[in-house]
PDB file of C-alpha atoms and ligand atoms in Angstrom:
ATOM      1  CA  UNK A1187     -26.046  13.565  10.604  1.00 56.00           C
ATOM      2  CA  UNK A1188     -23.997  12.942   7.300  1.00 70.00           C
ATOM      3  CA  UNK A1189     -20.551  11.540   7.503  1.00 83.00           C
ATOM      4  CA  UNK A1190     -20.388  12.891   3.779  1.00 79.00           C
ATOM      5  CA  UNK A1191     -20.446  16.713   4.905  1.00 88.00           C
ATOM      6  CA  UNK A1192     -16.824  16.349   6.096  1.00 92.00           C
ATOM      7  CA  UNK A1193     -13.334  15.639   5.362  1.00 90.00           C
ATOM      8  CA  UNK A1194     -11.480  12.393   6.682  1.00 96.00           C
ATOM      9  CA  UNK A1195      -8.135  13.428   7.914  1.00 98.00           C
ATOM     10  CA  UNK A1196      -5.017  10.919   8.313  1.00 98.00           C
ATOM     11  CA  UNK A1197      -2.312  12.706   9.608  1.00 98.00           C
ATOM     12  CA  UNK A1198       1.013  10.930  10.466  1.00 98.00           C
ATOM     13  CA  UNK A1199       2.307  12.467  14.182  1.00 98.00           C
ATOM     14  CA  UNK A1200       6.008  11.270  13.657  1.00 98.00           C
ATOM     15  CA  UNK A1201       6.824  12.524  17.313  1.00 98.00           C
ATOM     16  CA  UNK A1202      10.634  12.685  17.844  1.00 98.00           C
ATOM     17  CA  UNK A1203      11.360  10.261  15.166  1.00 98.00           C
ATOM     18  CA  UNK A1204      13.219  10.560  11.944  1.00 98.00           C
ATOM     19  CA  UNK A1205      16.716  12.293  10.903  1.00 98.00           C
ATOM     20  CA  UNK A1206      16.570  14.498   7.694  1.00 98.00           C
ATOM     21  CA  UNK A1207      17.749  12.089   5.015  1.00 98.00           C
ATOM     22  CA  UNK A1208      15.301   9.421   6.737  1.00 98.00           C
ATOM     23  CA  UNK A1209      12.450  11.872   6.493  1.00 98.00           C
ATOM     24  CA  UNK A1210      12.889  12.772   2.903  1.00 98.00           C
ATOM     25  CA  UNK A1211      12.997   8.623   1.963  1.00 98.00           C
ATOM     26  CA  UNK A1212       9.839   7.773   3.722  1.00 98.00           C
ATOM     27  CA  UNK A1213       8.258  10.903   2.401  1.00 98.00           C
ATOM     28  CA  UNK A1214       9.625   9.613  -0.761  1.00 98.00           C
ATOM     29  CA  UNK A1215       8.342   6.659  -0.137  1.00 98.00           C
ATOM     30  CA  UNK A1216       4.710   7.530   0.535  1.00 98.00           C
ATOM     31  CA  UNK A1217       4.117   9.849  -2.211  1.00 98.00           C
ATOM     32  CA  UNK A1218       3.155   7.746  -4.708  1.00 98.00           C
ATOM     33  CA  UNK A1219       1.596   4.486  -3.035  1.00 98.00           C
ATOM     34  CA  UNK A1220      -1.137   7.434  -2.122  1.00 98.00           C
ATOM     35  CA  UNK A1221      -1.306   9.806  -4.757  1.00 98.00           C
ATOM     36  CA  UNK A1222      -4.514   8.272  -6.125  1.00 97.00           C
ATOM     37  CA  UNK A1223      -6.439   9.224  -2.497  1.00 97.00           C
ATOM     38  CA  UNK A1224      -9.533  12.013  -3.596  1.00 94.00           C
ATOM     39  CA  UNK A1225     -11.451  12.020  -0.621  1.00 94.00           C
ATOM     40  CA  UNK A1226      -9.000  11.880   2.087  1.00 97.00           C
ATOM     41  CA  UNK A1227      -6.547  14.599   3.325  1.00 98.00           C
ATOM     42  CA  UNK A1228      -3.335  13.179   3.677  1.00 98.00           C
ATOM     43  CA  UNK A1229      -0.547  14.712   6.212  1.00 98.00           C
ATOM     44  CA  UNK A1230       2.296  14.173   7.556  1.00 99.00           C
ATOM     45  CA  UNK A1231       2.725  16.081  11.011  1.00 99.00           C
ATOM     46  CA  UNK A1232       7.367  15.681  11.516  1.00 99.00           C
ATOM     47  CA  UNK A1233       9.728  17.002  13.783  1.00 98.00           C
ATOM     48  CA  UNK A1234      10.476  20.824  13.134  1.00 98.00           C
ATOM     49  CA  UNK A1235      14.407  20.314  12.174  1.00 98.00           C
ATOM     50  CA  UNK A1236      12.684  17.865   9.288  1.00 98.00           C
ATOM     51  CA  UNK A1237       9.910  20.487   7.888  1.00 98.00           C
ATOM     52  CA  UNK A1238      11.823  22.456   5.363  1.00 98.00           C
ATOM     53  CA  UNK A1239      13.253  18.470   4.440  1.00 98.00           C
ATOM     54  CA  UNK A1240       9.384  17.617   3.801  1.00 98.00           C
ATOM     55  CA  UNK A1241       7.799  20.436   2.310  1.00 98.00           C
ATOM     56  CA  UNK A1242      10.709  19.914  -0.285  1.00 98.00           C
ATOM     57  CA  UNK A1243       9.797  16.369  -0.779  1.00 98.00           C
ATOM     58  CA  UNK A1244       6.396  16.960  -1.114  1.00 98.00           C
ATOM     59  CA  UNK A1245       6.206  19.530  -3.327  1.00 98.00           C
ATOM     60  CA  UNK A1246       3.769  18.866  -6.454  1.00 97.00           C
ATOM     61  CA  UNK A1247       2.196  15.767  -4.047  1.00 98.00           C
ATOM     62  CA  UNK A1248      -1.003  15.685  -2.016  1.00 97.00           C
ATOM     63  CA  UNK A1249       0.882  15.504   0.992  1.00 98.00           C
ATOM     64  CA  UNK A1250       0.657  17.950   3.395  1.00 98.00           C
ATOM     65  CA  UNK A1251       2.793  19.310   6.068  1.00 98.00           C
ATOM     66  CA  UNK A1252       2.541  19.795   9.644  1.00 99.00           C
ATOM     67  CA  UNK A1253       4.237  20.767  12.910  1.00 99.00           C
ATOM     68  CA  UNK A1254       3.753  19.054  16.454  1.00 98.00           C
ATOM     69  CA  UNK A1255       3.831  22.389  18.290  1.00 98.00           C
ATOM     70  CA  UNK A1256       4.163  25.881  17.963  1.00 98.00           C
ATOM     71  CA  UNK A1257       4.816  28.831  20.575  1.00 98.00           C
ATOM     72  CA  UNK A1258       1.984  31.666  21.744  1.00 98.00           C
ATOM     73  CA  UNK A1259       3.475  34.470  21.681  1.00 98.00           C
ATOM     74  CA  UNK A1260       4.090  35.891  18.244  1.00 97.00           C
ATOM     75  CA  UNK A1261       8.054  36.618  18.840  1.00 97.00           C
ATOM     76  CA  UNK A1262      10.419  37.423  21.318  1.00 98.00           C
ATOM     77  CA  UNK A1263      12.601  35.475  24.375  1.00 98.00           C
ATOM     78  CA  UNK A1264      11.114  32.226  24.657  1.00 98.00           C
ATOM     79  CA  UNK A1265      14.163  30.422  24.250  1.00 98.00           C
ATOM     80  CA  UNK A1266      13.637  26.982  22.338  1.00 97.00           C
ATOM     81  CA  UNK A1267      10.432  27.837  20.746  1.00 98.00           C
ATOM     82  CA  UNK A1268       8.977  28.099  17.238  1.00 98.00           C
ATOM     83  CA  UNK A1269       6.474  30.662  16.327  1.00 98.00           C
ATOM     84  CA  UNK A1270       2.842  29.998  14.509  1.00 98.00           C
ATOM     85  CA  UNK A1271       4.452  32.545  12.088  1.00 98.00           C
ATOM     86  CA  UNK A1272       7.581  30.959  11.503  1.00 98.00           C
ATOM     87  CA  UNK A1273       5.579  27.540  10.433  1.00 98.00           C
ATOM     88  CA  UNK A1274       3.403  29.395   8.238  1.00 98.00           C
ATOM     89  CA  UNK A1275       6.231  31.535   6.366  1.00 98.00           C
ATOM     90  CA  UNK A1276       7.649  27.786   5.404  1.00 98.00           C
ATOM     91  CA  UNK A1277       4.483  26.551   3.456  1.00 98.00           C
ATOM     92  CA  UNK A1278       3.530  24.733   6.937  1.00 98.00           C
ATOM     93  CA  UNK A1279      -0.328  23.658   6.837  1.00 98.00           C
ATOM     94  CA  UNK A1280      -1.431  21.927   9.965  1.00 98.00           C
ATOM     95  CA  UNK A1281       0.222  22.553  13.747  1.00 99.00           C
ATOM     96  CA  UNK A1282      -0.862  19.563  16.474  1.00 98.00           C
ATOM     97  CA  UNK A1283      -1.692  21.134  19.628  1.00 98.00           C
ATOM     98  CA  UNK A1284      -2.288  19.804  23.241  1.00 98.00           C
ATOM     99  CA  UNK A1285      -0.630  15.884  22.570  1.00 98.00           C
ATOM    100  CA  UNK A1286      -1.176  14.062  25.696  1.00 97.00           C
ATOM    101  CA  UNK A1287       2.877  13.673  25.492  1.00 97.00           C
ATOM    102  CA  UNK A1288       3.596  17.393  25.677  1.00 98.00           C
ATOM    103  CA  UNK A1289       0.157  17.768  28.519  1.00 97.00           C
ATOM    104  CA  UNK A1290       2.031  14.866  30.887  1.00 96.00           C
ATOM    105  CA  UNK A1291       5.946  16.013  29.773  1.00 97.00           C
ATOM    106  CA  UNK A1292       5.958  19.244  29.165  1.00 97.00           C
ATOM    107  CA  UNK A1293       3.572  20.477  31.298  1.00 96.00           C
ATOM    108  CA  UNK A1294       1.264  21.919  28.567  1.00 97.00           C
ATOM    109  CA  UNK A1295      -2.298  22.665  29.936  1.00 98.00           C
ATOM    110  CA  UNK A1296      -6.075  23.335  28.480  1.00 98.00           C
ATOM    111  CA  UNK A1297      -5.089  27.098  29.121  1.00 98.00           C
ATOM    112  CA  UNK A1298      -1.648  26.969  26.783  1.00 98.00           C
ATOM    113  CA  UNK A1299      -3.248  24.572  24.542  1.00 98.00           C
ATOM    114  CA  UNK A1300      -5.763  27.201  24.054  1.00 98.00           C
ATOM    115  CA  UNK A1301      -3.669  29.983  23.842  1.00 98.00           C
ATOM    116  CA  UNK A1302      -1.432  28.031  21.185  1.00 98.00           C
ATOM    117  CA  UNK A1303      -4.950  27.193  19.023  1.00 98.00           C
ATOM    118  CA  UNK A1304      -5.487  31.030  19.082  1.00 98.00           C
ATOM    119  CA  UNK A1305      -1.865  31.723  17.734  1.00 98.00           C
ATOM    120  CA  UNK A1306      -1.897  29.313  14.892  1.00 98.00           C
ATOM    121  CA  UNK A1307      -5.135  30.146  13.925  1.00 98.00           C
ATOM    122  CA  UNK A1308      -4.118  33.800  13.771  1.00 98.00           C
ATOM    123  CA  UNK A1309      -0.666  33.019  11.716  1.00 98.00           C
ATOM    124  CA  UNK A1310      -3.711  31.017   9.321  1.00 98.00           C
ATOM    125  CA  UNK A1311      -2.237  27.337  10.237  1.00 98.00           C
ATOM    126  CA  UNK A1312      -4.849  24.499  11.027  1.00 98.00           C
ATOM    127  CA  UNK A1313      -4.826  23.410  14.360  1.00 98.00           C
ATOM    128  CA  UNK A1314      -5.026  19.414  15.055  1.00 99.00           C
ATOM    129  CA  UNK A1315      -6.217  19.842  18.772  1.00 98.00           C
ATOM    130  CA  UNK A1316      -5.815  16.737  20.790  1.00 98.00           C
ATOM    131  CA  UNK A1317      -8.056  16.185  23.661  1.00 98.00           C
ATOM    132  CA  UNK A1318      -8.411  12.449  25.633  1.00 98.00           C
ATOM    133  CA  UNK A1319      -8.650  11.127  29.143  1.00 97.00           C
ATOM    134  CA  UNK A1320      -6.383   8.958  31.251  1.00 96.00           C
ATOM    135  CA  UNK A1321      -7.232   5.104  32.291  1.00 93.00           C
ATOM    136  CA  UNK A1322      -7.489   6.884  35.662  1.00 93.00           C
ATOM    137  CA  UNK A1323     -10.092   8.445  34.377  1.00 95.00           C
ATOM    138  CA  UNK A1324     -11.884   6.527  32.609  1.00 95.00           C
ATOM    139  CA  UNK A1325     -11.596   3.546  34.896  1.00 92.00           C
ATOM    140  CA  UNK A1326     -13.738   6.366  37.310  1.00 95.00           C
ATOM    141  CA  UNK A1327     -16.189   6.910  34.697  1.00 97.00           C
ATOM    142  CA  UNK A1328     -15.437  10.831  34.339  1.00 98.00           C
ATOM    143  CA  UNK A1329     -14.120  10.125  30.972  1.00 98.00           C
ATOM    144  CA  UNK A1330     -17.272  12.612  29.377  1.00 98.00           C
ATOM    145  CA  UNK A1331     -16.275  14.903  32.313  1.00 98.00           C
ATOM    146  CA  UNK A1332     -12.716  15.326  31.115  1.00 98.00           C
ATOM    147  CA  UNK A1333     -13.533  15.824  27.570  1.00 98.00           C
ATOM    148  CA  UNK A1334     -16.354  18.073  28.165  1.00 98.00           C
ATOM    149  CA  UNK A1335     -14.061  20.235  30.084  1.00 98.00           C
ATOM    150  CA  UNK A1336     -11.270  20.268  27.634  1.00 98.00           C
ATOM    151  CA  UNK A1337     -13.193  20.999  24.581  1.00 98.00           C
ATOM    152  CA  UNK A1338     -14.956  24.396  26.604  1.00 98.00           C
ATOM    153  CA  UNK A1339     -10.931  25.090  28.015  1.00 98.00           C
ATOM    154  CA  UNK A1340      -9.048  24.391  24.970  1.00 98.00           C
ATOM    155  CA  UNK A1341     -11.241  26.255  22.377  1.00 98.00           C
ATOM    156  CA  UNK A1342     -12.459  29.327  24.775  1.00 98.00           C
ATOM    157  CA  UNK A1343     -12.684  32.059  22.888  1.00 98.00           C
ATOM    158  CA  UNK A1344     -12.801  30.630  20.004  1.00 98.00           C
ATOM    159  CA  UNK A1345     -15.274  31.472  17.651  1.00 98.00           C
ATOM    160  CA  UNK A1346     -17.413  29.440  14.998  1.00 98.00           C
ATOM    161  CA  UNK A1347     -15.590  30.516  11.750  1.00 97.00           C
ATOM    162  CA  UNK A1348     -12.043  30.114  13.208  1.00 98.00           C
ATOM    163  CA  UNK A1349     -13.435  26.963  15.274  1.00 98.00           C
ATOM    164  CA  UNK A1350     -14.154  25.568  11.543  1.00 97.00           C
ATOM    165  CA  UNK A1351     -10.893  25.240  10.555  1.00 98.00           C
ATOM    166  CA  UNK A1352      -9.651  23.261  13.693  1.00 98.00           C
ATOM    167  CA  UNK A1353      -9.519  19.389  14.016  1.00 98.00           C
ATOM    168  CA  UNK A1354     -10.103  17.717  16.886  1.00 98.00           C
ATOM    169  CA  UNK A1355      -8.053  14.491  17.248  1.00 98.00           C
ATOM    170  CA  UNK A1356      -9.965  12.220  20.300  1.00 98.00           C
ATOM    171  CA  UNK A1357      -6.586  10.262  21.871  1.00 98.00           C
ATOM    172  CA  UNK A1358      -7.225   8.705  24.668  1.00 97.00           C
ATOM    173  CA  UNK A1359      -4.293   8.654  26.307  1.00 95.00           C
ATOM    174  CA  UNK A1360      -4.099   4.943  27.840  1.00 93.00           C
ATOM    175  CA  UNK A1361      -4.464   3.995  24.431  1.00 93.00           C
ATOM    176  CA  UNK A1362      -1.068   5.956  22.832  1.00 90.00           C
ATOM    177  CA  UNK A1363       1.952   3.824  21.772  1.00 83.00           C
ATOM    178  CA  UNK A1364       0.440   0.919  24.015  1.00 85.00           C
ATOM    179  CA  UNK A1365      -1.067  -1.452  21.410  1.00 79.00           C
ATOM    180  CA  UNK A1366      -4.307  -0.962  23.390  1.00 81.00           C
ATOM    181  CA  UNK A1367      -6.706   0.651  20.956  1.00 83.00           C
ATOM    182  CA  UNK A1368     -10.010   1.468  21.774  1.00 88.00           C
ATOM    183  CA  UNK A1369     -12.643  -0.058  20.279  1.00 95.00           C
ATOM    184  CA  UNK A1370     -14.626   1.137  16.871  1.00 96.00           C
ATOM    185  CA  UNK A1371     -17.569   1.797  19.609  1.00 97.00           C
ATOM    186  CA  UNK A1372     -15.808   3.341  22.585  1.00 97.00           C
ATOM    187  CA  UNK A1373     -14.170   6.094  19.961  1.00 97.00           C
ATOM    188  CA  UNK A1374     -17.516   6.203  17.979  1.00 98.00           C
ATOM    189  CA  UNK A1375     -19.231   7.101  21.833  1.00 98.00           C
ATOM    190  CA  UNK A1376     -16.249   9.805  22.542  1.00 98.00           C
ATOM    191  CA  UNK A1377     -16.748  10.778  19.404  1.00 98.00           C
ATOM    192  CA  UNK A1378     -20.051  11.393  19.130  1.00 98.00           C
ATOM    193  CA  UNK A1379     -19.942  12.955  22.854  1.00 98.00           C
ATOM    194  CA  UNK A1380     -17.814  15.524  21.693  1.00 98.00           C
ATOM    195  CA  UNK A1381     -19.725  16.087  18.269  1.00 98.00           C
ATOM    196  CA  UNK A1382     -22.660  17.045  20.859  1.00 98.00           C
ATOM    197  CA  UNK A1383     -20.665  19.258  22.682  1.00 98.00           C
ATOM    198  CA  UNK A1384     -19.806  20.861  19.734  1.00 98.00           C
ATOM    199  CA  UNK A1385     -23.049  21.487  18.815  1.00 98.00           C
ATOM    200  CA  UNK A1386     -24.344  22.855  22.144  1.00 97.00           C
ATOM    201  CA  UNK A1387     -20.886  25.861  21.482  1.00 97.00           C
ATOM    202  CA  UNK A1388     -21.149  26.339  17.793  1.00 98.00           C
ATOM    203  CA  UNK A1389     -24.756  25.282  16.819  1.00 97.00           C
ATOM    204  CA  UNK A1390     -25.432  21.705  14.710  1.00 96.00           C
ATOM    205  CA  UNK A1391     -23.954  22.709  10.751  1.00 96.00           C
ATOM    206  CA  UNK A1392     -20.271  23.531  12.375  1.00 96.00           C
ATOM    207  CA  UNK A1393     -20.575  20.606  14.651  1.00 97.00           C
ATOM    208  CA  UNK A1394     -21.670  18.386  11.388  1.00 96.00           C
ATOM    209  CA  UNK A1395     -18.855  19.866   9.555  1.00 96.00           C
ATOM    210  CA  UNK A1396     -16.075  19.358  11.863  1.00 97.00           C
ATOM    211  CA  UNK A1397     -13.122  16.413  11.610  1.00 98.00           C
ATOM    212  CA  UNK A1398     -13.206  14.222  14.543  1.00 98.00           C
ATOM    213  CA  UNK A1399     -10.149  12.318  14.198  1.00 98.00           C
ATOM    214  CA  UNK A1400      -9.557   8.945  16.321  1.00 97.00           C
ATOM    215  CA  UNK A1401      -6.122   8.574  17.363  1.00 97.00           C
ATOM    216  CA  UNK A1402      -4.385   5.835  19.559  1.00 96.00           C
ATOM    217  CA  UNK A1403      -2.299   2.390  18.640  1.00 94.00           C
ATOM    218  CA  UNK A1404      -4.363   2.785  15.178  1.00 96.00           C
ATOM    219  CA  UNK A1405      -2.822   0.458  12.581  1.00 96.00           C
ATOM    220  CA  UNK A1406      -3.936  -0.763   9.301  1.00 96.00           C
ATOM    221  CA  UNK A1407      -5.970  -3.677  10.531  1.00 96.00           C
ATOM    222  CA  UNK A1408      -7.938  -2.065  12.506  1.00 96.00           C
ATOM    223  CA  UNK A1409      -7.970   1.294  10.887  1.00 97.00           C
ATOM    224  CA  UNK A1410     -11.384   0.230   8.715  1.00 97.00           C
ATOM    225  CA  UNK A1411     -13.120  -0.349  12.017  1.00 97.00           C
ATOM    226  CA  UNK A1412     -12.399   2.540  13.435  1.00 97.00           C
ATOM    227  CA  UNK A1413     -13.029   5.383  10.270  1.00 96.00           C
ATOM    228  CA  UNK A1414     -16.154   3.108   9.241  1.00 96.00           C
ATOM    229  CA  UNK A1415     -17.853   4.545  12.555  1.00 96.00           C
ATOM    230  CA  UNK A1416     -20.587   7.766  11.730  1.00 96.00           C
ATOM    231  CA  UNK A1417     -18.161  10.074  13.989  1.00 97.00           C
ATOM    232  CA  UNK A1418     -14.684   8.625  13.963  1.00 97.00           C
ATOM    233  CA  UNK A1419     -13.340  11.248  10.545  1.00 97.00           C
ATOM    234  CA  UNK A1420      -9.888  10.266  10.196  1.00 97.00           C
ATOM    235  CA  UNK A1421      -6.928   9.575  12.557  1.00 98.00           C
ATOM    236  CA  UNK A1422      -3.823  11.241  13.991  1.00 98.00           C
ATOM    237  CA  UNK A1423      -1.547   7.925  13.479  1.00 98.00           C
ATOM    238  CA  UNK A1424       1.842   7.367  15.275  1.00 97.00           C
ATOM    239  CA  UNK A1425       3.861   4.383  15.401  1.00 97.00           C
ATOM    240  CA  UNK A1426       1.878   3.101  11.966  1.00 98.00           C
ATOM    241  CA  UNK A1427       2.810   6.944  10.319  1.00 98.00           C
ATOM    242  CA  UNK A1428       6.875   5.247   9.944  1.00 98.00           C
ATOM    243  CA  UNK A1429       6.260   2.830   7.971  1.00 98.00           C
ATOM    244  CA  UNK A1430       4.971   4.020   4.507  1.00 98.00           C
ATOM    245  CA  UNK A1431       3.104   0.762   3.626  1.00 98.00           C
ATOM    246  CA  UNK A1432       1.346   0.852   6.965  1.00 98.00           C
ATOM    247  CA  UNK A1433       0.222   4.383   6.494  1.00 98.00           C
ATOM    248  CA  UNK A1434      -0.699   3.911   3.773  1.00 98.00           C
ATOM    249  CA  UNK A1435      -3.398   0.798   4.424  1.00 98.00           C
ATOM    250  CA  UNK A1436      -4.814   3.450   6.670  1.00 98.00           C
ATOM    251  CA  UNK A1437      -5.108   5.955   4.101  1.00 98.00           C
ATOM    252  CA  UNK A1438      -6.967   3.643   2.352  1.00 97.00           C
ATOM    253  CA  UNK A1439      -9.482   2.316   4.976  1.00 96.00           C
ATOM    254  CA  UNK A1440     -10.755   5.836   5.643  1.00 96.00           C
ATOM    255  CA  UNK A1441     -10.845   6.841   1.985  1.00 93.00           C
ATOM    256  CA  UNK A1442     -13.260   3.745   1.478  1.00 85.00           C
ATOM    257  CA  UNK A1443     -15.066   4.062   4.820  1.00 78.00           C
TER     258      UNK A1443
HETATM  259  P1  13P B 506       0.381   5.565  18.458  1.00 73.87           P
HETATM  260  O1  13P B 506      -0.353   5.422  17.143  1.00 73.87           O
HETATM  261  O2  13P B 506       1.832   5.233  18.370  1.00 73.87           O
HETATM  262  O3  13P B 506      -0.337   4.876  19.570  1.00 73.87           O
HETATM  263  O4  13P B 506       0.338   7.132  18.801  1.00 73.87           O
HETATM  264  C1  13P B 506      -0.860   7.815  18.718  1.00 73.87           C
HETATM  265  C2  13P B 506      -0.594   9.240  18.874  1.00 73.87           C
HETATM  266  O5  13P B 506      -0.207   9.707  19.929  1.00 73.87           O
HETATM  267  C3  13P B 506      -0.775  10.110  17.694  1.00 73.87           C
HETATM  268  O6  13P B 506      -0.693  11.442  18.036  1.00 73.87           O
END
């Protein structure tokens, strides 16, 4: 296996975080402490009232854009929601799908999740699919279970060429806005569990080709750690993504890792 074969992602997942004129400054901010990164894909995931704020503020940058969310169905009365079509029509690149925070709020499930992956691959965004276990969970040793049965539930259906343009981000959820970070070697082991599983659905090049992003209380001391591992690609950052110089450390560690 060849780290080299594949992109490292950071992407920033500002959750609900961030008014307009504070989007546009850190965005501002960030542009050109990274505009020297080659080898890493740089995004910032923000709040849907913010996108149009970002895209703006990005323009001409290597910054990209992405949404936390978006809806199934391609239009209609779903009161609240925002289309994969109506992201894409702004110059939207990336959509996270499946955050543990809208699976335990919002009562999103593998089936939705799935259904949403489907959608924004149709409308052409690039789905950052986030799949983890609970301490629960873990602490009962099903942890492989859990992912197993996400990854077969959340991309059903799916198949190999669309599959390449997803990400998987591995958060595990006990780890998410807690300071509690897994280890380099438990997210290398997730990691490389669902690398496998990968390759058992879409056969070994896709499974060598595809972005495994660690995400959870990932900062930029231990970012280095984490993206040095063979399967850890990237991250899906949080509480580090709001604070430009922060991000920015992390950009760094994965574009020399
Ligand atoms: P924190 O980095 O704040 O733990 O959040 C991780 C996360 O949920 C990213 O999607």
């Amino acid at each position: 296996m060849n780290k080299s074969v594949r992109k490292a992602v950071i992407a920033g997942n500002w959750k609900m975080n961030k008014t307009r004129p504070e989007a546009k400054a850190l965005l501002e901010e960030l542009a050109p402490m990274v505009k020297d990164i080659k080898t890493v894909e740089v995004v910032a995931c923000v709040p849907f009232t913010n996108l149009e704020t970002a895209l703006e503020a990005t323009k001409g940058t290597n910054i990209k854009i992405g949404a936390q969310n978006c809806h199934f169905e391609k239009s209609g009365a779903f009161t609240g929601e925002i289309s994969a079509d109506m992201l894409k029509e702004m110059g939207v690149e990336y959509v996270v799908l499946g955050h543990s925070e809208r699976r335990q709020y919002f009562g999103e499930t593998d089936e939705t999740v799935n259904k949403r992956t489907k959608a924004a691959l149709a409308a052409g965004l690039k789905p950052i699919v986030c799949v983890g276990e609970l301490l629960w969970e873990r602490e009962c040793n099903i942890t492989e279970e859990v992912i197993a049965r996400q990854i077969k539930l959340d991309f059903y259906d799916i198949p190999a060429e669309d599959f390449a343009k997803c990400i998987i981000a591995y958060e595990p959820v006990w780890a998410i806005g807690t300071g509690k970070t897994a280890t380099a070697d438990q997210a290398e082991e997730v990691c490389a569990f669902i690398r496998a599983q990968l390759e058992k659905k879409y056969g070994k090049a896709v499974a060598d080709a595809a972005t495994i992003q660690y995400g959870g209380s990932m900062n930029a001391k231990n970012a280095a750690e984490l993206v040095a591992k063979e399967n850890v690609d990237g991250g899906l950052i949080g509480g580090a993504s709001l604070k430009a110089p922060d991000f920015t450390e992390i950009v760094k560690a994965a574009e020399n890792g």
